[in-house]
Tab-separated table of C-alpha atoms (C1' of nucleotides) in Angstrom:
chain	number	residue	atom	x	y	z
A	186	MET	CA	12.150	24.255	24.387
A	187	ALA	CA	12.447	25.744	20.952
A	188	VAL	CA	16.062	24.778	20.774
A	189	ASP	CA	15.246	21.274	21.825
A	190	LEU	CA	12.679	20.958	19.088
A	191	GLN	CA	15.020	22.471	16.593
A	192	ASN	CA	17.649	19.936	17.441
A	193	ARG	CA	15.298	17.037	17.155
A	194	LEU	CA	13.969	18.125	13.816
A	195	GLU	CA	17.052	19.271	12.040
A	196	ARG	CA	20.089	17.678	13.489
A	197	GLY	CA	23.220	19.635	12.858
A	198	LYS	CA	21.785	22.601	11.060
A	199	SER	CA	22.682	26.062	12.296
A	200	SER	CA	19.736	27.227	14.291
A	201	THR	CA	19.144	30.659	15.613
A	202	SER	CA	17.486	30.216	18.955
A	203	ARG	CA	13.936	31.324	18.512
A	204	SER	CA	11.890	31.727	21.612
A	205	SER	CA	8.490	32.894	20.482
A	206	LEU	CA	6.059	32.448	17.671
A	207	ALA	CA	7.354	35.498	15.832
A	208	GLU	CA	7.618	34.995	12.109
A	209	ALA	CA	10.204	37.636	11.362
A	210	SER	CA	13.302	36.285	9.733
A	211	SER	CA	16.555	37.123	11.438
A	212	ASP	CA	18.891	36.200	8.612
A	213	GLY	CA	17.435	38.390	5.933
A	214	SER	CA	15.918	35.542	3.927
A	215	THR	CA	12.466	35.881	2.477
A	216	TYR	CA	10.982	32.877	4.238
A	217	SER	CA	10.403	32.669	7.952
A	218	SER	CA	11.835	29.848	9.947
A	219	LEU	CA	9.472	27.482	11.665
A	220	ASN	CA	7.933	28.486	14.951
A	221	SER	CA	7.718	26.100	17.849
A	222	PHE	CA	4.121	25.163	17.146
A	223	GLU	CA	4.992	24.249	13.609
A	224	LEU	CA	8.098	22.392	14.686
A	225	GLU	CA	6.130	20.294	17.078
A	226	ILE	CA	3.325	19.452	14.667
A	227	ILE	CA	5.871	18.627	12.005
A	228	HIS	CA	7.707	16.451	14.429
A	229	ILE	CA	4.565	14.477	15.157
A	230	PHE	CA	4.011	13.831	11.477
A	231	VAL	CA	7.645	12.991	10.851
A	232	GLN	CA	7.447	10.358	13.562
A	233	THR	CA	4.263	9.020	12.124
A	234	ALA	CA	5.805	8.888	8.686
A	235	GLN	CA	8.619	6.830	10.105
A	236	VAL	CA	6.233	4.383	11.749
A	237	LEU	CA	4.501	3.992	8.407
A	238	GLY	CA	7.760	3.559	6.551
A	239	LEU	CA	7.574	6.821	4.664
A	240	PRO	CA	10.399	9.291	4.062
A	241	LYS	CA	10.895	11.989	6.623
A	242	SER	CA	10.384	14.661	4.010
A	243	VAL	CA	6.859	13.449	3.419
A	244	GLY	CA	6.069	13.911	7.086
A	245	GLU	CA	7.668	17.331	7.091
A	246	ILE	CA	5.705	18.559	4.128
A	247	PHE	CA	2.426	17.282	5.411
A	248	GLY	CA	3.078	18.647	8.886
A	249	LEU	CA	3.856	22.079	7.535
A	250	LEU	CA	0.728	22.128	5.428
A	251	TYR	CA	-1.333	20.770	8.265
A	252	CYS	CA	-0.630	23.767	10.425
A	253	SER	CA	-0.673	26.388	7.741
A	254	LEU	CA	-3.653	28.704	7.695
A	255	GLU	CA	-3.306	29.391	3.980
A	256	PRO	CA	-2.324	27.261	0.989
A	257	LEU	CA	1.434	27.185	0.416
A	258	THR	CA	3.340	27.215	-2.834
A	259	PHE	CA	6.021	24.783	-3.884
A	260	ASP	CA	8.724	27.318	-3.130
A	261	GLU	CA	7.376	28.213	0.253
A	262	ILE	CA	7.398	24.581	1.273
A	263	MET	CA	10.876	24.016	-0.062
A	264	LEU	CA	12.373	27.108	1.485
A	265	ARG	CA	10.706	26.964	4.861
A	266	LEU	CA	11.570	23.313	5.378
A	267	LYS	CA	14.999	23.772	3.804
A	268	ILE	CA	14.614	20.681	1.658
A	269	SER	CA	15.583	20.223	-1.953
A	270	LYS	CA	13.458	20.737	-5.015
A	271	GLY	CA	13.524	17.033	-5.722
A	272	SER	CA	12.329	16.020	-2.284
A	273	THR	CA	9.643	18.654	-2.377
A	274	SER	CA	8.411	17.506	-5.739
A	275	GLN	CA	8.396	13.840	-4.877
A	276	GLY	CA	6.957	14.346	-1.434
A	277	LEU	CA	4.109	16.397	-2.824
A	278	ARG	CA	3.465	13.893	-5.520
A	279	PHE	CA	3.204	11.086	-3.007
A	280	LEU	CA	0.916	13.118	-0.795
A	281	ARG	CA	-1.317	13.982	-3.706
A	282	ASN	CA	-1.462	10.336	-4.744
A	283	ILE	CA	-2.794	9.268	-1.400
A	284	ARG	CA	-5.081	12.327	-1.331
A	285	ALA	CA	-3.382	13.749	1.714
A	286	VAL	CA	-2.761	17.033	-0.096
A	287	LYS	CA	-4.640	18.822	-2.796
A	288	THR	CA	-3.998	21.903	-4.862
A	289	THR	CA	-6.157	24.998	-4.944
A	290	TYR	CA	-6.096	27.489	-7.742
A	291	MET	CA	-5.505	31.092	-6.879
A	292	ALA	CA	-6.604	33.727	-9.348
A	293	GLY	CA	-3.767	35.255	-11.318
A	294	ASP	CA	-1.085	32.946	-10.034
A	295	ARG	CA	0.466	30.308	-12.155
A	296	LYS	CA	1.931	28.447	-9.218
A	297	ASP	CA	0.259	25.517	-7.565
A	298	HIS	CA	-1.013	26.159	-4.073
A	299	PHE	CA	-1.037	23.172	-1.768
A	300	VAL	CA	-3.415	22.407	1.076
A	301	ALA	CA	-3.431	19.520	3.523
A	302	GLU	CA	-6.399	17.238	3.809
A	303	LEU	CA	-7.520	17.960	7.348
A	304	ARG	CA	-10.002	15.128	7.599
A	305	LEU	CA	-7.696	12.400	8.739
A	306	ARG	CA	-10.240	9.860	7.660
A	307	ASN	CA	-9.551	10.670	4.050
A	308	LEU	CA	-5.870	10.613	4.717
A	309	SER	CA	-6.045	7.180	6.262
A	310	ALA	CA	-8.218	5.971	3.424
A	311	GLY	CA	-5.681	7.049	0.853
A	312	PHE	CA	-2.876	5.421	2.708
A	313	LEU	CA	-4.714	2.161	3.180
A	314	ARG	CA	-5.834	2.126	-0.428
A	315	GLU	CA	-2.440	2.899	-1.934
A	316	ARG	CA	-0.182	1.034	0.395
A	317	ILE	CA	-1.889	-1.612	2.436
A	318	MET	CA	-4.452	-2.974	0.005
A	319	PRO	CA	-1.896	-3.673	-2.721
A	320	HIS	CA	0.182	-5.583	-0.223
A	321	LEU	CA	-2.772	-7.654	0.933
A	322	GLU	CA	-3.868	-8.335	-2.613
A	323	ASN	CA	-0.418	-9.377	-3.635
A	324	GLY	CA	-0.325	-11.660	-0.622
A	325	GLU	CA	-3.579	-13.304	-1.611
A	326	GLU	CA	-2.276	-13.948	-5.100
A	327	ARG	CA	0.866	-15.522	-3.753
A	328	LEU	CA	-1.126	-17.703	-1.431
A	329	ASN	CA	-3.156	-18.936	-4.366
A	330	ASN	CA	0.003	-19.939	-6.187
A	331	LEU	CA	1.197	-21.663	-3.073
A	332	GLN	CA	-1.695	-24.034	-3.029
A	333	GLN	CA	-0.529	-25.478	-6.305
A	334	ILE	CA	2.978	-25.979	-5.021
A	335	LEU	CA	1.529	-27.716	-2.023
A	336	ASP	CA	-0.224	-30.286	-4.162
A	337	HIS	CA	3.182	-31.717	-5.008
A	338	SER	CA	4.322	-32.120	-1.449
A	339	PRO	CA	4.378	-35.346	0.576
A	340	PRO	CA	0.853	-36.185	1.687
A	341	GLU	CA	1.702	-36.571	5.344
A	342	LYS	CA	2.901	-32.996	5.499
A	343	ARG	CA	0.372	-31.633	3.127
A	344	LYS	CA	-2.464	-31.672	5.564
A	345	ILE	CA	-0.683	-29.645	8.215
A	346	LEU	CA	0.774	-27.194	5.757
A	347	LYS	CA	-2.594	-26.701	4.152
A	348	GLU	CA	-3.976	-25.818	7.530
A	349	ARG	CA	-1.282	-23.242	8.104
A	350	MET	CA	-1.954	-21.750	4.734
A	351	SER	CA	-5.607	-21.555	5.503
A	352	TYR	CA	-4.789	-19.494	8.568
A	353	LEU	CA	-2.932	-17.097	6.330
A	354	PHE	CA	-5.825	-16.957	3.900
A	355	THR	CA	-8.269	-16.282	6.660
A	356	TRP	CA	-6.078	-13.624	8.122
A	357	ASN	CA	-5.593	-11.958	4.777
A	358	LYS	CA	-9.282	-11.976	4.046
A	359	LYS	CA	-10.134	-10.586	7.445
A	360	ALA	CA	-7.549	-7.861	7.176
A	361	ARG	CA	-9.030	-6.786	3.884
A	362	GLY	CA	-12.519	-6.887	5.256
A	363	LEU	CA	-11.382	-4.819	8.175
A	364	LEU	CA	-10.210	-1.810	6.244
A	365	PRO	CA	-13.567	-0.247	5.320
A	366	TRP	CA	-14.715	-0.799	8.828
A	367	VAL	CA	-11.660	0.874	10.304
A	368	LEU	CA	-12.235	3.837	8.065
A	369	LYS	CA	-15.787	4.188	9.216
A	370	PHE	CA	-14.673	4.072	12.803
A	371	ILE	CA	-12.144	6.874	12.492
A	372	ASP	CA	-14.430	8.997	10.402
A	373	THR	CA	-13.511	12.301	11.999
B	210	MET	CA	21.757	-22.478	-5.060
B	211	ALA	CA	22.458	-19.873	-2.441
B	212	VAL	CA	22.354	-17.215	-5.089
B	213	ASP	CA	19.038	-18.476	-6.303
B	214	LEU	CA	17.595	-18.255	-2.818
B	215	GLN	CA	18.894	-14.782	-2.378
B	216	ASN	CA	17.402	-13.661	-5.642
B	217	ARG	CA	14.057	-15.179	-5.008
B	218	LEU	CA	13.784	-13.640	-1.605
B	219	GLU	CA	14.864	-10.210	-2.620
B	220	ARG	CA	13.181	-9.686	-5.955
B	221	GLY	CA	10.743	-12.520	-5.927
B	222	LYS	CA	8.648	-11.523	-8.909
B	223	SER	CA	9.652	-14.643	-10.785
B	224	SER	CA	7.974	-17.223	-8.630
B	225	THR	CA	7.281	-19.829	-11.259
B	226	SER	CA	10.282	-22.110	-11.023
B	227	ARG	CA	8.887	-24.663	-8.604
B	228	SER	CA	11.372	-27.401	-9.136
B	229	SER	CA	10.839	-29.803	-6.282
B	230	LEU	CA	10.059	-30.153	-2.650
B	231	ALA	CA	12.997	-32.427	-2.005
B	232	GLU	CA	14.918	-31.671	1.134
B	233	ALA	CA	18.153	-33.336	0.188
B	234	SER	CA	21.083	-30.991	0.146
B	235	SER	CA	23.031	-30.853	-3.062
B	236	ASP	CA	26.063	-28.984	-1.761
B	237	GLY	CA	27.056	-31.343	0.984
B	238	SER	CA	26.139	-29.074	3.859
B	239	THR	CA	24.390	-30.435	6.901
B	240	TYR	CA	21.317	-28.292	6.518
B	241	SER	CA	18.891	-28.556	3.687
B	242	SER	CA	18.220	-25.629	1.465
B	243	LEU	CA	14.761	-24.198	1.393
B	244	ASN	CA	12.138	-25.818	-0.751
B	245	SER	CA	9.820	-23.801	-2.911
B	246	PHE	CA	6.998	-23.877	-0.420
B	247	GLU	CA	9.249	-22.482	2.258
B	248	LEU	CA	10.713	-19.924	-0.094
B	249	GLU	CA	7.301	-18.669	-0.959
B	250	ILE	CA	6.012	-18.470	2.601
B	251	ILE	CA	9.215	-16.760	3.671
B	252	HIS	CA	8.837	-14.319	0.851
B	253	ILE	CA	5.364	-13.401	1.991
B	254	PHE	CA	6.606	-12.677	5.488
B	255	VAL	CA	9.642	-10.778	4.248
B	256	GLN	CA	7.352	-8.529	2.262
B	257	THR	CA	5.109	-8.056	5.214
B	258	ALA	CA	8.076	-7.234	7.391
B	259	GLN	CA	9.065	-4.575	4.916
B	260	VAL	CA	5.600	-3.044	4.929
B	261	LEU	CA	5.780	-2.917	8.694
B	262	GLY	CA	9.252	-1.422	8.674
B	263	LEU	CA	10.979	-4.455	10.123
B	264	PRO	CA	14.295	-5.955	9.011
B	265	LYS	CA	14.183	-8.579	6.336
B	266	SER	CA	15.841	-11.094	8.605
B	267	VAL	CA	12.910	-10.893	10.986
B	268	GLY	CA	10.535	-11.820	8.193
B	269	GLU	CA	12.806	-14.645	7.099
B	270	ILE	CA	13.048	-16.165	10.531
B	271	PHE	CA	9.364	-15.962	11.182
B	272	GLY	CA	8.520	-17.331	7.761
B	273	LEU	CA	10.803	-20.287	8.227
B	274	LEU	CA	9.338	-21.083	11.626
B	275	TYR	CA	5.835	-20.583	10.341
B	276	CYS	CA	6.142	-23.412	7.862
B	277	SER	CA	8.229	-25.710	9.972
B	278	LEU	CA	6.482	-28.786	11.312
B	279	GLU	CA	8.832	-29.068	14.271
B	280	PRO	CA	10.549	-26.544	16.528
B	281	LEU	CA	13.875	-25.352	15.131
B	282	THR	CA	17.075	-24.604	16.964
B	283	PHE	CA	19.094	-21.427	16.740
B	284	ASP	CA	21.643	-23.136	14.511
B	285	GLU	CA	19.079	-24.630	12.198
B	286	ILE	CA	17.564	-21.213	11.638
B	287	MET	CA	20.918	-19.595	11.077
B	288	LEU	CA	22.220	-22.239	8.717
B	289	ARG	CA	19.122	-22.824	6.674
B	290	LEU	CA	18.538	-19.124	6.104
B	291	LYS	CA	22.266	-18.472	5.729
B	292	ILE	CA	22.175	-15.458	7.992
B	293	SER	CA	24.643	-14.503	10.668
B	294	LYS	CA	24.598	-15.360	14.329
B	295	GLY	CA	23.948	-11.731	15.172
B	296	SER	CA	20.952	-11.381	12.927
B	297	THR	CA	19.561	-14.649	14.141
B	298	SER	CA	19.925	-13.674	17.749
B	299	GLN	CA	18.441	-10.212	17.308
B	300	GLY	CA	15.674	-11.372	15.050
B	301	LEU	CA	14.643	-14.060	17.491
B	302	ARG	CA	14.767	-11.627	20.359
B	303	PHE	CA	12.499	-9.212	18.553
B	304	LEU	CA	10.096	-11.974	17.629
B	305	ARG	CA	9.991	-13.215	21.182
B	306	ASN	CA	9.364	-9.708	22.453
B	307	ILE	CA	6.279	-9.321	20.340
B	308	ARG	CA	5.262	-12.883	21.179
B	309	ALA	CA	5.518	-13.996	17.580
B	310	VAL	CA	7.850	-16.802	18.568
B	311	LYS	CA	8.202	-18.862	21.679
B	312	THR	CA	10.651	-21.464	22.876
B	313	THR	CA	9.801	-25.008	23.767
B	314	TYR	CA	11.961	-27.183	25.912
B	315	MET	CA	13.017	-30.518	24.552
B	316	ALA	CA	14.144	-33.190	26.996
B	317	GLY	CA	17.862	-33.709	27.096
B	318	ASP	CA	18.766	-30.795	24.852
B	319	ARG	CA	20.385	-27.693	26.115
B	320	LYS	CA	19.523	-25.720	23.020
B	321	ASP	CA	16.488	-23.521	22.710
B	322	HIS	CA	13.862	-24.751	20.311
B	323	PHE	CA	11.831	-22.067	18.611
B	324	VAL	CA	8.244	-22.209	17.415
B	325	ALA	CA	6.171	-19.634	15.583
B	326	GLU	CA	2.965	-18.325	17.030
B	327	LEU	CA	0.464	-19.619	14.507
B	328	ARG	CA	-2.480	-17.657	15.782
B	329	LEU	CA	-1.966	-14.496	13.867
B	330	ARG	CA	-4.223	-12.712	16.285
B	331	ASN	CA	-1.603	-12.991	18.980
B	332	LEU	CA	1.027	-11.941	16.542
B	333	SER	CA	-0.871	-8.821	15.597
B	334	ALA	CA	-1.561	-8.094	19.234
B	335	GLY	CA	2.113	-8.173	20.072
B	336	PHE	CA	2.995	-5.953	17.205
B	337	LEU	CA	0.325	-3.418	18.009
B	338	ARG	CA	1.215	-3.416	21.664
B	339	GLU	CA	4.948	-3.046	21.178
B	340	ARG	CA	5.094	-0.789	18.189
B	341	ILE	CA	1.881	1.078	17.531
B	342	MET	CA	0.627	1.846	21.010
B	343	PRO	CA	3.890	3.467	22.129
B	344	HIS	CA	3.743	5.687	19.082
B	345	LEU	CA	0.176	6.714	19.750
B	346	GLU	CA	0.879	7.340	23.406
B	347	ASN	CA	3.891	9.417	22.589
B	348	GLY	CA	1.782	11.386	20.145
B	349	GLU	CA	-0.817	12.100	22.776
B	350	GLU	CA	1.806	13.377	25.154
B	351	ARG	CA	3.224	15.680	22.521
B	352	LEU	CA	-0.201	17.000	21.700
B	353	ASN	CA	-0.709	17.842	25.351
B	354	ASN	CA	2.488	19.850	25.372
B	355	LEU	CA	1.391	21.595	22.236
B	356	GLN	CA	-1.652	23.037	23.850
B	357	GLN	CA	0.564	25.052	26.157
B	358	ILE	CA	2.616	26.408	23.293
B	359	LEU	CA	-0.585	27.374	21.587
B	360	ASP	CA	-1.658	29.545	24.501
B	361	HIS	CA	1.150	31.938	23.588
B	362	SER	CA	0.122	32.347	19.994
B	363	PRO	CA	-1.798	35.276	18.473
B	364	PRO	CA	-5.489	34.993	19.402
B	365	GLU	CA	-6.747	35.278	15.833
B	366	LYS	CA	-4.810	32.189	14.835
B	367	ARG	CA	-5.257	30.382	18.058
B	368	LYS	CA	-8.816	29.394	17.432
B	369	ILE	CA	-8.138	27.733	14.098
B	370	LEU	CA	-5.007	26.003	15.261
B	371	LYS	CA	-6.799	24.731	18.348
B	372	GLU	CA	-9.372	23.203	16.071
B	373	ARG	CA	-6.731	21.441	14.017
B	374	MET	CA	-5.134	20.108	17.120
B	375	SER	CA	-8.439	18.832	18.323
B	376	TYR	CA	-8.740	16.825	15.123
B	377	LEU	CA	-5.427	15.256	15.922
B	378	PHE	CA	-6.481	14.507	19.464
B	379	THR	CA	-9.669	12.923	18.295
B	380	TRP	CA	-7.868	10.885	15.718
B	381	ASN	CA	-5.293	9.709	18.210
B	382	LYS	CA	-7.935	8.715	20.707
B	383	LYS	CA	-9.934	6.863	18.116
B	384	ALA	CA	-6.915	5.025	16.835
B	385	ARG	CA	-6.133	3.847	20.319
B	386	GLY	CA	-9.703	2.821	20.909
B	387	LEU	CA	-9.654	0.924	17.658
B	388	LEU	CA	-6.871	-1.463	18.496
B	389	PRO	CA	-8.759	-3.809	20.807
B	390	TRP	CA	-11.560	-3.969	18.288
B	391	VAL	CA	-9.254	-4.786	15.451
B	392	LEU	CA	-7.785	-7.591	17.481
B	393	LYS	CA	-11.157	-9.031	18.263
B	394	PHE	CA	-12.097	-8.877	14.618
B	395	ILE	CA	-9.080	-10.792	13.363
B	396	ASP	CA	-9.281	-13.339	16.156
B	397	THR	CA	-8.371	-16.343	14.041
C	245	DC	C1'	7.375	30.452	-31.483
C	246	DA	C1'	10.615	31.892	-28.155
C	247	DT	C1'	11.068	32.271	-23.474
C	248	DA	C1'	10.904	32.149	-18.653
C	249	DG	C1'	8.653	30.217	-14.911
C	250	DA	C1'	6.929	25.976	-12.658
C	251	DG	C1'	7.615	21.650	-11.641
C	252	DT	C1'	9.684	16.824	-12.715
C	253	DT	C1'	13.310	13.406	-13.348
C	254	DC	C1'	16.958	10.746	-12.169
C	255	DA	C1'	22.104	9.817	-11.557
C	256	DT	C1'	24.850	10.833	-7.562
C	257	DT	C1'	25.783	11.599	-2.944
C	258	DT	C1'	24.426	11.299	1.775
C	259	DT	C1'	22.154	9.210	5.509
C	260	DT	C1'	20.072	5.553	7.726
C	261	DT	C1'	19.388	0.943	8.616
C	262	DC	C1'	20.711	-3.883	8.538
C	263	DT	C1'	24.008	-7.456	8.760
C	264	DT	C1'	28.156	-9.448	10.115
C	265	DG	C1'	31.355	-11.766	13.101
C	266	DA	C1'	34.742	-11.581	16.797
C	267	DA	C1'	34.721	-11.010	21.567
C	268	DC	C1'	31.964	-11.541	25.334
C	269	DT	C1'	28.590	-13.501	29.031
C	270	DT	C1'	26.075	-17.173	30.899
C	271	DT	C1'	25.190	-21.730	32.370
C	272	DA	C1'	24.937	-26.900	32.455
C	273	DG	C1'	27.581	-30.691	33.422
C	274	DG	C1'	31.771	-32.880	34.760
D	19	DC	C1'	35.644	-24.507	39.977
D	20	DC	C1'	36.547	-25.479	34.931
D	21	DT	C1'	35.152	-26.136	30.443
D	22	DA	C1'	32.608	-25.907	26.460
D	23	DA	C1'	28.401	-25.106	24.300
D	24	DA	C1'	24.745	-21.651	23.589
D	25	DG	C1'	23.512	-17.235	22.889
D	26	DT	C1'	24.270	-12.104	23.175
D	27	DT	C1'	26.471	-7.758	22.179
D	28	DC	C1'	28.172	-4.180	19.530
D	29	DA	C1'	31.655	-1.857	16.524
D	30	DA	C1'	32.421	-1.825	11.803
D	31	DG	C1'	31.247	-2.815	7.113
D	32	DA	C1'	27.555	-3.482	3.559
D	33	DA	C1'	23.230	-2.548	1.727
D	34	DA	C1'	19.150	0.088	1.188
D	35	DA	C1'	16.681	4.277	1.268
D	36	DA	C1'	16.297	9.137	0.988
D	37	DA	C1'	17.950	13.690	-0.335
D	38	DT	C1'	20.178	16.506	-3.567
D	39	DG	C1'	20.548	19.393	-7.620
D	40	DA	C1'	21.586	19.868	-12.499
D	41	DA	C1'	19.367	18.925	-16.609
D	42	DC	C1'	15.111	18.307	-18.347
D	43	DT	C1'	9.928	18.849	-19.894
D	44	DC	C1'	5.879	21.347	-20.235
D	45	DT	C1'	3.083	25.392	-20.776
D	46	DA	C1'	1.186	30.057	-20.541
D	47	DT	C1'	2.256	34.349	-22.203
D	48	DG	C1'	4.608	38.270	-24.662
DNA sequence: CATAGAGTTCATTTTTTCTTGAACTTTAGG
DNA sequence: CCTAAAGTTCAAGAAAAAATGAACTCTATG
């Protein structure tokens, strides 16, 4: 099982078969490899990231934080997931932008400590706000421009095309009206 | 002309040049190039396709059909959009699978004639059914497996991790329960 | 202020995804 | 049955997206 998960998550990386949830490191490195619980949670978020059109690394980072009992530092995230500094930095930035991750300050430590937003409602809100709303708003703007173009088209077509456009307008408006409602519904 | 189309579809920020709606072809080809109305509608659907993680060609095909007053044949789609046979075939297949496009039969013509589903409600339904539901169902299954893994973990952690998993379960269930509602809401 | 630690940036490389088109299957009509 | 038109398939090439890591900025402290 663990091997299977390992393979799915990190294709082609050397993986020491790890059967249990032990956190000891067998290769002498400071950071433990991922246990099967973590691998599975991470996998779920990686898949979700892909459905949403986000980079895998974003899913990995969020998944790791989601099942961590304490805040993790930049280095811990980077080393445990075996991803680069750049991916870690950009992934964390994205996650902070959509409020999926926040930082906590730990006394006497200069490093940032990252925590996942566990209330998925807030997570969804951030995603909808940062990604979906802009798209819908841009669409509305474009539709407005379109109406002008349409005024120059042959009258016999104009009526039908106007109708089609009005469907799009309606749909756009409804989709935007839907978002707050969706958020309320999944308010976990 | 072809270059212009390409540019406008790909990086369509400069949408102001609305020259004419004429359908005459200036390069001698059988199929007319796209007019500015079509270009703009197609652009909207291409963008949407990208948000949804679908190939550009799928957005192009749907956009073209969406603003066509008559059913179009395979060749018309291919030639007007200047995309390959393969892309056309696969794009149309995908669109038919999610019920975004259907074929009509025209007397005395062996070719398929394709029409866009104008009721965006049905379109959304197909997309949710074919793309989102499978993901949510897969997620639920994985979460079920996870519970077993969790039973082997240290008791002091188990409680907290179980709680986090239960958030995920709840979220998953709610998301699935939401879909029918969303569809009803956008029933245009 | 000089420095080292913490994180960011971004040109390059790597990986993934999309498109292409030649070869293939299927089917209507002769 | 054959043929040719209509569409499909899929290996290979092209394009797009993501990951990498060296060079960079910023800042808290000695």
